[in-house]
Coordinates of C-alpha atoms and ligand atoms in Angstrom, one line a residue:
X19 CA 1.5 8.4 17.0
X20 CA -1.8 6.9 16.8
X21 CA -2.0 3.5 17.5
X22 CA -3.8 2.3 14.0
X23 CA -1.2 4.1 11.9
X24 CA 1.5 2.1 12.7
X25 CA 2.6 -1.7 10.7
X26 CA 3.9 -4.8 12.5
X27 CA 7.5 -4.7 11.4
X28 CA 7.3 -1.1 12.4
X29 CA 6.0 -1.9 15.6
X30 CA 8.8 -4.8 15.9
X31 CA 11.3 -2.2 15.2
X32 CA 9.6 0.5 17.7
X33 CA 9.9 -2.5 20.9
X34 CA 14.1 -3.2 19.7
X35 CA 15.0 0.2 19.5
X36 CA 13.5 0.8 23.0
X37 CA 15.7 -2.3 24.1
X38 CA 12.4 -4.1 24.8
X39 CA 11.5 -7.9 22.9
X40 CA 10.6 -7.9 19.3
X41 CA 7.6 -10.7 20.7
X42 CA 6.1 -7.9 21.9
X43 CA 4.4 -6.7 18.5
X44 CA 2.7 -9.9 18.6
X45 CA 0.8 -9.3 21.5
X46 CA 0.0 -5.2 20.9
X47 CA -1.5 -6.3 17.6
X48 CA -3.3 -8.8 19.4
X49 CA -4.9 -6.9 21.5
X50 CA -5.2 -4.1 19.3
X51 CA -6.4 -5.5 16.3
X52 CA -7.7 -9.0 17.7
X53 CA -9.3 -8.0 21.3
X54 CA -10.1 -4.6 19.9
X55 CA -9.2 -2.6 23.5
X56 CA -9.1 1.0 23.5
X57 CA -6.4 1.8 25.9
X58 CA -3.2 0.2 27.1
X59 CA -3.9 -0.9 30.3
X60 CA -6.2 -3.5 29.6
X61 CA -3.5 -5.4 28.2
X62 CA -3.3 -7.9 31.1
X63 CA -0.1 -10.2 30.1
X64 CA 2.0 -7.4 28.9
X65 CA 4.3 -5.7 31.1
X66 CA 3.9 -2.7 33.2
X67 CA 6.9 -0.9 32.4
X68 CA 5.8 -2.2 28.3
X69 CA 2.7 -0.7 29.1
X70 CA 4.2 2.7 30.1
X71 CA 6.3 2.8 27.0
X72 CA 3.5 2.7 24.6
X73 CA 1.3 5.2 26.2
X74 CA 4.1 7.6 26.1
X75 CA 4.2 7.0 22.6
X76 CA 1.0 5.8 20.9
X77 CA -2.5 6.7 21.4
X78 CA -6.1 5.6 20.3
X79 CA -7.7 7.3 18.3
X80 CA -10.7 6.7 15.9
X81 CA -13.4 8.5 13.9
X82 CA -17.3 9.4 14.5
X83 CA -20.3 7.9 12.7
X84 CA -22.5 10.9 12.1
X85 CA -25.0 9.1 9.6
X86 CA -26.2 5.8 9.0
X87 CA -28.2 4.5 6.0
X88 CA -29.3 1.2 5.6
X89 CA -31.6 -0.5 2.6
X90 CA -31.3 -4.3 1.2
X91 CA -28.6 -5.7 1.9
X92 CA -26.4 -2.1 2.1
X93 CA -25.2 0.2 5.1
X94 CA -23.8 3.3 4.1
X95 CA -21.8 5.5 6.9
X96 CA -20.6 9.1 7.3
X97 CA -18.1 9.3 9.5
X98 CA -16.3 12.5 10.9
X99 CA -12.8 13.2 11.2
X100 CA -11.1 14.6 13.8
X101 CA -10.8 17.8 11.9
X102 CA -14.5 17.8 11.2
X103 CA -14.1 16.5 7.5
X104 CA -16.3 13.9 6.4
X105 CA -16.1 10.7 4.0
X106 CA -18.0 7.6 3.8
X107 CA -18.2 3.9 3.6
X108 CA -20.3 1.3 2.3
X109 CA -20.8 -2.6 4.1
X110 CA -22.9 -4.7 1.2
X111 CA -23.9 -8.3 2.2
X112 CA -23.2 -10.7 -0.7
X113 CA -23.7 -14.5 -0.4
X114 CA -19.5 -14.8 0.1
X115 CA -19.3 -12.3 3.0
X116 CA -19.4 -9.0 3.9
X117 CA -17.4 -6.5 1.3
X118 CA -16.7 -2.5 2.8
X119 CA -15.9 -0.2 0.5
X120 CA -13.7 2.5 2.4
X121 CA -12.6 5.8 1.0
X122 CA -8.8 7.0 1.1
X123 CA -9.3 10.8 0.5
X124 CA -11.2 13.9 1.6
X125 CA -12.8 14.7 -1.6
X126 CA -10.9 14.2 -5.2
X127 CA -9.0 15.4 -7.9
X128 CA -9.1 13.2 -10.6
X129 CA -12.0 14.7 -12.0
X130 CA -14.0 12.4 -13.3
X131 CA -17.0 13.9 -15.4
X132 CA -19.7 11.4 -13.8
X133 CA -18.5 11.3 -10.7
X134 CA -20.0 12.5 -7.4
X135 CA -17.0 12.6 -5.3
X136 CA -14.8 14.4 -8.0
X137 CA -17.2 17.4 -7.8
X138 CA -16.2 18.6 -4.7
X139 CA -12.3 18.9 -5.1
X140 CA -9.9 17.2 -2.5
X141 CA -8.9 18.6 0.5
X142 CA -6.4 16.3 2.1
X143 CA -4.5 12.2 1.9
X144 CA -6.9 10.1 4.6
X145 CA -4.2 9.1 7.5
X146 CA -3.5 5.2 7.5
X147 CA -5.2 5.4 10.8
X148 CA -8.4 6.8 9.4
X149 CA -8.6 3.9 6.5
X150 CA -8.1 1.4 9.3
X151 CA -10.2 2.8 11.7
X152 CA -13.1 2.7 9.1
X153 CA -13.0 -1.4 8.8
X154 CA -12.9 -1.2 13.2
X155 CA -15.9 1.3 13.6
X156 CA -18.0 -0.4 10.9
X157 CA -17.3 -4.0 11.9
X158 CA -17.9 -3.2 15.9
X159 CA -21.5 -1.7 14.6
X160 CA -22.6 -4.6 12.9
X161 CA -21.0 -7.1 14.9
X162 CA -19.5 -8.8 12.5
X163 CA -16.2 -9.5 10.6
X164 CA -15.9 -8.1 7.3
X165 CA -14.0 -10.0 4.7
X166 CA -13.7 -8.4 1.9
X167 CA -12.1 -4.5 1.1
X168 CA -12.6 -2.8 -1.7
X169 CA -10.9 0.7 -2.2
X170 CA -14.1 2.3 -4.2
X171 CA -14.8 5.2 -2.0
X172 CA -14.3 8.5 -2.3
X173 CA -10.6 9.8 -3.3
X174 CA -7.9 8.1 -5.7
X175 CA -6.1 5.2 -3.6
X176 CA -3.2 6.0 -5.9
X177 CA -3.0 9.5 -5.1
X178 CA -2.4 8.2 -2.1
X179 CA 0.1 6.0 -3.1
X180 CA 2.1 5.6 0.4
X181 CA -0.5 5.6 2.8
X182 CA -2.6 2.8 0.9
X183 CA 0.0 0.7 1.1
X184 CA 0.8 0.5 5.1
X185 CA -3.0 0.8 5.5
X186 CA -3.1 -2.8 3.2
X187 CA 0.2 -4.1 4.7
X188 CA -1.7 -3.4 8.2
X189 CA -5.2 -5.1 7.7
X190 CA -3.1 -8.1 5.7
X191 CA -0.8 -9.1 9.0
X192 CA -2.0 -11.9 9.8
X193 CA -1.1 -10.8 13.5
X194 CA -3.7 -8.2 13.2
X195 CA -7.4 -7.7 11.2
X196 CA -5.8 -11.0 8.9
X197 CA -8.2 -9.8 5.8
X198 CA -6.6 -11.9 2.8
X199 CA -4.6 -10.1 0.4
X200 CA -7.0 -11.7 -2.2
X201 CA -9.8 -10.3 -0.6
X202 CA -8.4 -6.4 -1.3
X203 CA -9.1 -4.9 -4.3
X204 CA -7.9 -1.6 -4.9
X205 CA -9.6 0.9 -7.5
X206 CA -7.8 3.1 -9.6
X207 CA -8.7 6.1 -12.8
X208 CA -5.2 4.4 -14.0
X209 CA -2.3 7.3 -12.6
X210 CA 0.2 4.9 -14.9
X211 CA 3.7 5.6 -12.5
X212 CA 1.7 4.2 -9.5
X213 CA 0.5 1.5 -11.5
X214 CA 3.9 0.6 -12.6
X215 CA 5.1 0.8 -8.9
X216 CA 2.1 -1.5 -8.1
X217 CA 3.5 -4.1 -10.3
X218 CA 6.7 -4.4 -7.7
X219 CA 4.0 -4.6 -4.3
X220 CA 5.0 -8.2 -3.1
X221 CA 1.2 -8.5 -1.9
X222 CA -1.9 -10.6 -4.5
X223 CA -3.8 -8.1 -3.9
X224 CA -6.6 -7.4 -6.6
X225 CA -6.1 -4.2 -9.4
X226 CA -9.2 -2.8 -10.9
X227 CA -8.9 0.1 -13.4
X228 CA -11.6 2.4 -13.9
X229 CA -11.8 2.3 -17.6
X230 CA -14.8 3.8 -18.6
X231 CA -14.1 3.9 -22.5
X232 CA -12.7 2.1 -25.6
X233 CA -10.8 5.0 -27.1
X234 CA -8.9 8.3 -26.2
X235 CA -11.3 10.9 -27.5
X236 CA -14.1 9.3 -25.7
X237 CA -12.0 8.5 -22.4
X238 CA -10.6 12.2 -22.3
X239 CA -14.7 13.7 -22.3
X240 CA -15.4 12.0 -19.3
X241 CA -11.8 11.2 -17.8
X242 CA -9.8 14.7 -16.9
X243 CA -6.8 11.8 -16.1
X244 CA -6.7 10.5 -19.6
X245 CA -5.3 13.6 -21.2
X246 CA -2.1 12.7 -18.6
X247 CA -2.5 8.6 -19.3
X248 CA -4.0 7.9 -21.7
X249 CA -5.2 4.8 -22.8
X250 CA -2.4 2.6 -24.7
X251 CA -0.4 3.9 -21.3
X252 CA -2.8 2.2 -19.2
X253 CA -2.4 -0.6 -20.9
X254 CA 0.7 -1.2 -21.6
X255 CA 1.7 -1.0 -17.4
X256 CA -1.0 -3.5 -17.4
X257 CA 0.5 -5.9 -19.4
X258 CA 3.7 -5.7 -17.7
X259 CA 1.7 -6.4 -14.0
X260 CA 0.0 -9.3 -15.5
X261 CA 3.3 -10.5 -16.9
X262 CA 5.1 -9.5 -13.4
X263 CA 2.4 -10.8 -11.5
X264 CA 0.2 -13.2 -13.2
X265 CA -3.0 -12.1 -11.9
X266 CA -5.9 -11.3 -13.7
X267 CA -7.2 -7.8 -13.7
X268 CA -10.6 -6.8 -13.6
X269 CA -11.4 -3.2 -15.7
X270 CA -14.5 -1.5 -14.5
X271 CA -17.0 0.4 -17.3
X272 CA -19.4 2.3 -15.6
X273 CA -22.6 2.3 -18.3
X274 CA -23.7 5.5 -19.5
X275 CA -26.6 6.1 -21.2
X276 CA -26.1 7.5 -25.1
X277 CA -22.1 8.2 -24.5
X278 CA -20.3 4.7 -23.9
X279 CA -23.1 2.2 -24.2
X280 CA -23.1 1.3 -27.9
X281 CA -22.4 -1.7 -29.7
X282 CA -19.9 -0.4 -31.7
X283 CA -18.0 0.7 -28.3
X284 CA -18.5 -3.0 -27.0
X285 CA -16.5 -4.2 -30.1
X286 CA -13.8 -1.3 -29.7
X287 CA -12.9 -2.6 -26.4
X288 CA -13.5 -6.1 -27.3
X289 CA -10.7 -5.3 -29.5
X290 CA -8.7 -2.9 -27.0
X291 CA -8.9 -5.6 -24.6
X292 CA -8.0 -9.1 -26.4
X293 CA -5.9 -12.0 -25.4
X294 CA -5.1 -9.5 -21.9
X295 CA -5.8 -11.7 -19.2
X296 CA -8.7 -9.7 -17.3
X297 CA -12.7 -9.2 -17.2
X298 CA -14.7 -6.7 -17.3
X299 CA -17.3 -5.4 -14.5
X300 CA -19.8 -3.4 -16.4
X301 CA -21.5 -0.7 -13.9
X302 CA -24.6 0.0 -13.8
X303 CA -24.5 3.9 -13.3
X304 CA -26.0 5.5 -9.9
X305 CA -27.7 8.5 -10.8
X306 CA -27.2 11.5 -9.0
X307 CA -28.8 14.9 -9.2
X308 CA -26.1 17.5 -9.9
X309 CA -24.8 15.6 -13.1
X310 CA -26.4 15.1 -15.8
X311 CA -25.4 11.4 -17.4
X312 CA -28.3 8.8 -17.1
X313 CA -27.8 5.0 -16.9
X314 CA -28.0 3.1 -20.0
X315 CA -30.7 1.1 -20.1
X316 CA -31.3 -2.7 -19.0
X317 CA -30.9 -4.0 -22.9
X318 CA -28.0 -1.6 -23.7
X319 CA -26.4 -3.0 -20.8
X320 CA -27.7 -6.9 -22.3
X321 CA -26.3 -6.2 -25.8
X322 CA -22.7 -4.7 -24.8
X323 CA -22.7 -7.8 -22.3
X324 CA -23.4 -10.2 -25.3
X325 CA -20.8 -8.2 -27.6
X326 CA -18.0 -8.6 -24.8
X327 CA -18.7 -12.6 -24.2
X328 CA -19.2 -13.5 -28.2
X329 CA -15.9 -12.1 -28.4
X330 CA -14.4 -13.9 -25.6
X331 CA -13.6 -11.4 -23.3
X332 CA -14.8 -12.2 -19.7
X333 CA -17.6 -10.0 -18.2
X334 CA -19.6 -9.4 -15.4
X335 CA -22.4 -7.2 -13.9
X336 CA -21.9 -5.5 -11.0
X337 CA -24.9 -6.0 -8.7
X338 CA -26.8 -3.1 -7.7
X339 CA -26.5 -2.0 -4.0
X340 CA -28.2 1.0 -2.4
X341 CA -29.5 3.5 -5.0
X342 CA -31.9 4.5 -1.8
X343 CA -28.8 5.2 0.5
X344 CA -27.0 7.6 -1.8
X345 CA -25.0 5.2 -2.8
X346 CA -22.9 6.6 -5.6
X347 CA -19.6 7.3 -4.8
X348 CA -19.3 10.5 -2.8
X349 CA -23.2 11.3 -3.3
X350 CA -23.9 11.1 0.8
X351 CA -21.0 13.0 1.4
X352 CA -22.2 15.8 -0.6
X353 CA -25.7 15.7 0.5
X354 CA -24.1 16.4 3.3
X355 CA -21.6 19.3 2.8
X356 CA -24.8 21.3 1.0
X357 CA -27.6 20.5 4.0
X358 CA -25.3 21.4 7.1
Ligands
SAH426 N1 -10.6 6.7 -7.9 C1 -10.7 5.3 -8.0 C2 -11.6 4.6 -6.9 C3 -12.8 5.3 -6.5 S1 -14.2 5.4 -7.6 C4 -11.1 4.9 -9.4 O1 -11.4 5.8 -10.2 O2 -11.2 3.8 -9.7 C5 -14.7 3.7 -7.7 C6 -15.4 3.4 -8.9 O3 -16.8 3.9 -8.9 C7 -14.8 3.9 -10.2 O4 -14.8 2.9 -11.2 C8 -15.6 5.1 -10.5 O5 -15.5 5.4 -11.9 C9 -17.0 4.5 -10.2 N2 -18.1 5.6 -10.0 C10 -18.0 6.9 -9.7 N3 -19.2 7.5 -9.7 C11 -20.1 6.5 -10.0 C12 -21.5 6.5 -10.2 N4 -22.2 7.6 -10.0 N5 -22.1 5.3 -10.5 C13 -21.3 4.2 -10.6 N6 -20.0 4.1 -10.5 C14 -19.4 5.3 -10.2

């Protein structure tokens, strides 16, 4: 098994069943995830005979960065897999720390009408290891700790329900990478069962649903997912996280030009979205050359802002990062695919 694709408890469990000492999980993931070694034997105060075990058993194994971009503030990465797919991630500097956006599939399904990433179609789950390895690789290239994760790459983390988990529950031991549960956000179109199952993770780790739209008719134009969910689903599970939970949860509405943008769509949600204890993040949308929505423009962004807060519901901006790197979700990926 590869090294990265295995949890703490698991790897407690791996060192009792091999009637070895349950202690020693704490030092693998110390010098695994702490250290950062590539290979067993420079683990110089675990045993020899310890040693041998685990290189029976586990290997290291990571991914290749093929492409780097960098701009303001922004790196963006392509990274190869070990069978020669590609995905990417995205290290922005903000004034609280460094926040990486990793992806958790090969491609997509969800089929989202704006998106980059959904337009080539999915191919296969990411491995745990290849989430982790992502966050290793990127932080060993800049030198630098990142502390913040957000799950906004390419693929849908909760169509890949299992593996997002272990890879959170790995980066979250505090054994190991230590990156605070508060400090993980994952992304999702809203797959309702998932979010429901959410709801019971014993982790604060932050929900964002990609909302994208007031109402049904509008959402199911642009959201393949919401004819299967649609929106009083979404928000119904939500109501029973926040009541489970009692965190707050951000929705994300990416701001198309002359489709969601209008007031009258600022005062639907407004409405949809009242005495629910979240905020909105309104997107500013990257533009990408294969489809054919444009970003709304700075003062229809200004006026749904204004609608949202004069009716109490909290709102943000989302900064813009790296519309010269390809930035949108999936957009160097693709470049990619249609070049080589
Ligand atoms: N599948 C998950 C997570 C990945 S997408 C989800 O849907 O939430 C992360 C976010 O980026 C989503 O809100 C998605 O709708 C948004 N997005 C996709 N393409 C975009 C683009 N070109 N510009 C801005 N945001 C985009």
């Amino acid at each position: 098994m590869n090294i990265y694709n295995i949890t703490f408890e698991e790897l407690e469990e791996y060192f009792i069943k091999n009637n070895d000492k349950k202690f020693k999980a704490t030092q693998v993931f110390d010098w695994v995830y702490k250290k950062r070694i590539n290979n067993f034997d420079e683990m110089r105060n675990v045993s020899k005979s310890t040693i041998d075990c685990m290189k029976k058993d586990f290997y290291f194994e990571k991914l290749e960065i093929i492409e780097k971009l960098e701009d303001k503030d922004v790196k963006k990465y392509l990274f190869r897999l070990n069978d020669n797919e590609k995905i990417e991630a995205v290290v922005m500097y903000h004034d609280y720390g460094l926040s990486l956006c990793i992806s958790t599939q090969v491609g997509c399904n969800m089929g989202c009408k704006f998106c980059e990433s959904g337009r080539l179609k999915k191919v296969r789950n990411l491995e745990v290891y290849e989430m982790v390895t992502q966050i290793l690789m990127i932080e060993e290239d800049i030198n630098q700790r990142i502390s913040h994760i957000v799950l906004m790459g390419i693929g849908e983390p909760f169509d890949n329900y299992d593996n997002v988990i272990k890879f959170i529950d790995i980066i979250n031991c505090g054994k190991g990478i230590d990156i605070g549960s508060r400090h993980i956000t994952v992304s999702t179109c809203g797959i309702v069962p998932k979010i429901k199952e959410f709801t019971n993770y014993d982790k604060q780790v932050n929900l964002a649903i990609s909302l994208h739209a007031p109402n049904n008719t509008l959402r199911s134009t642009i959201m393949n997912i919401n004819k299967v969910y649609p929106i009083e689903d979404i928000i119904s599970s939500i109501k029973k996280y926040i009541e489970k939970t009692g965190r707050r949860v951000t929705f994300e509405y990416i701001m198309l030009k002359d489709v969601n943008d209008s007031k009258s769509c600022a005062l639907e949600l407004s409405k949809l979205l009242k005495g629910i204890n979240c905020y909105v993040n309104l997107i500013p949308y990257n533009e990408t050359t294969h489809i054919e929505y444009k970003k709304s423009t700075q003062d229809s962004i200004m006026q749904f802002y204004d609608v949202l807060k004069k009716n109490n519901i909290g709102v943000t901006i989302r900064r813009e990062f790296g519309s010269n790197v390809k930035a949108a979700c999936g957009q160097l990926r693709s470049h990619y695919e249609e070049v080589v």
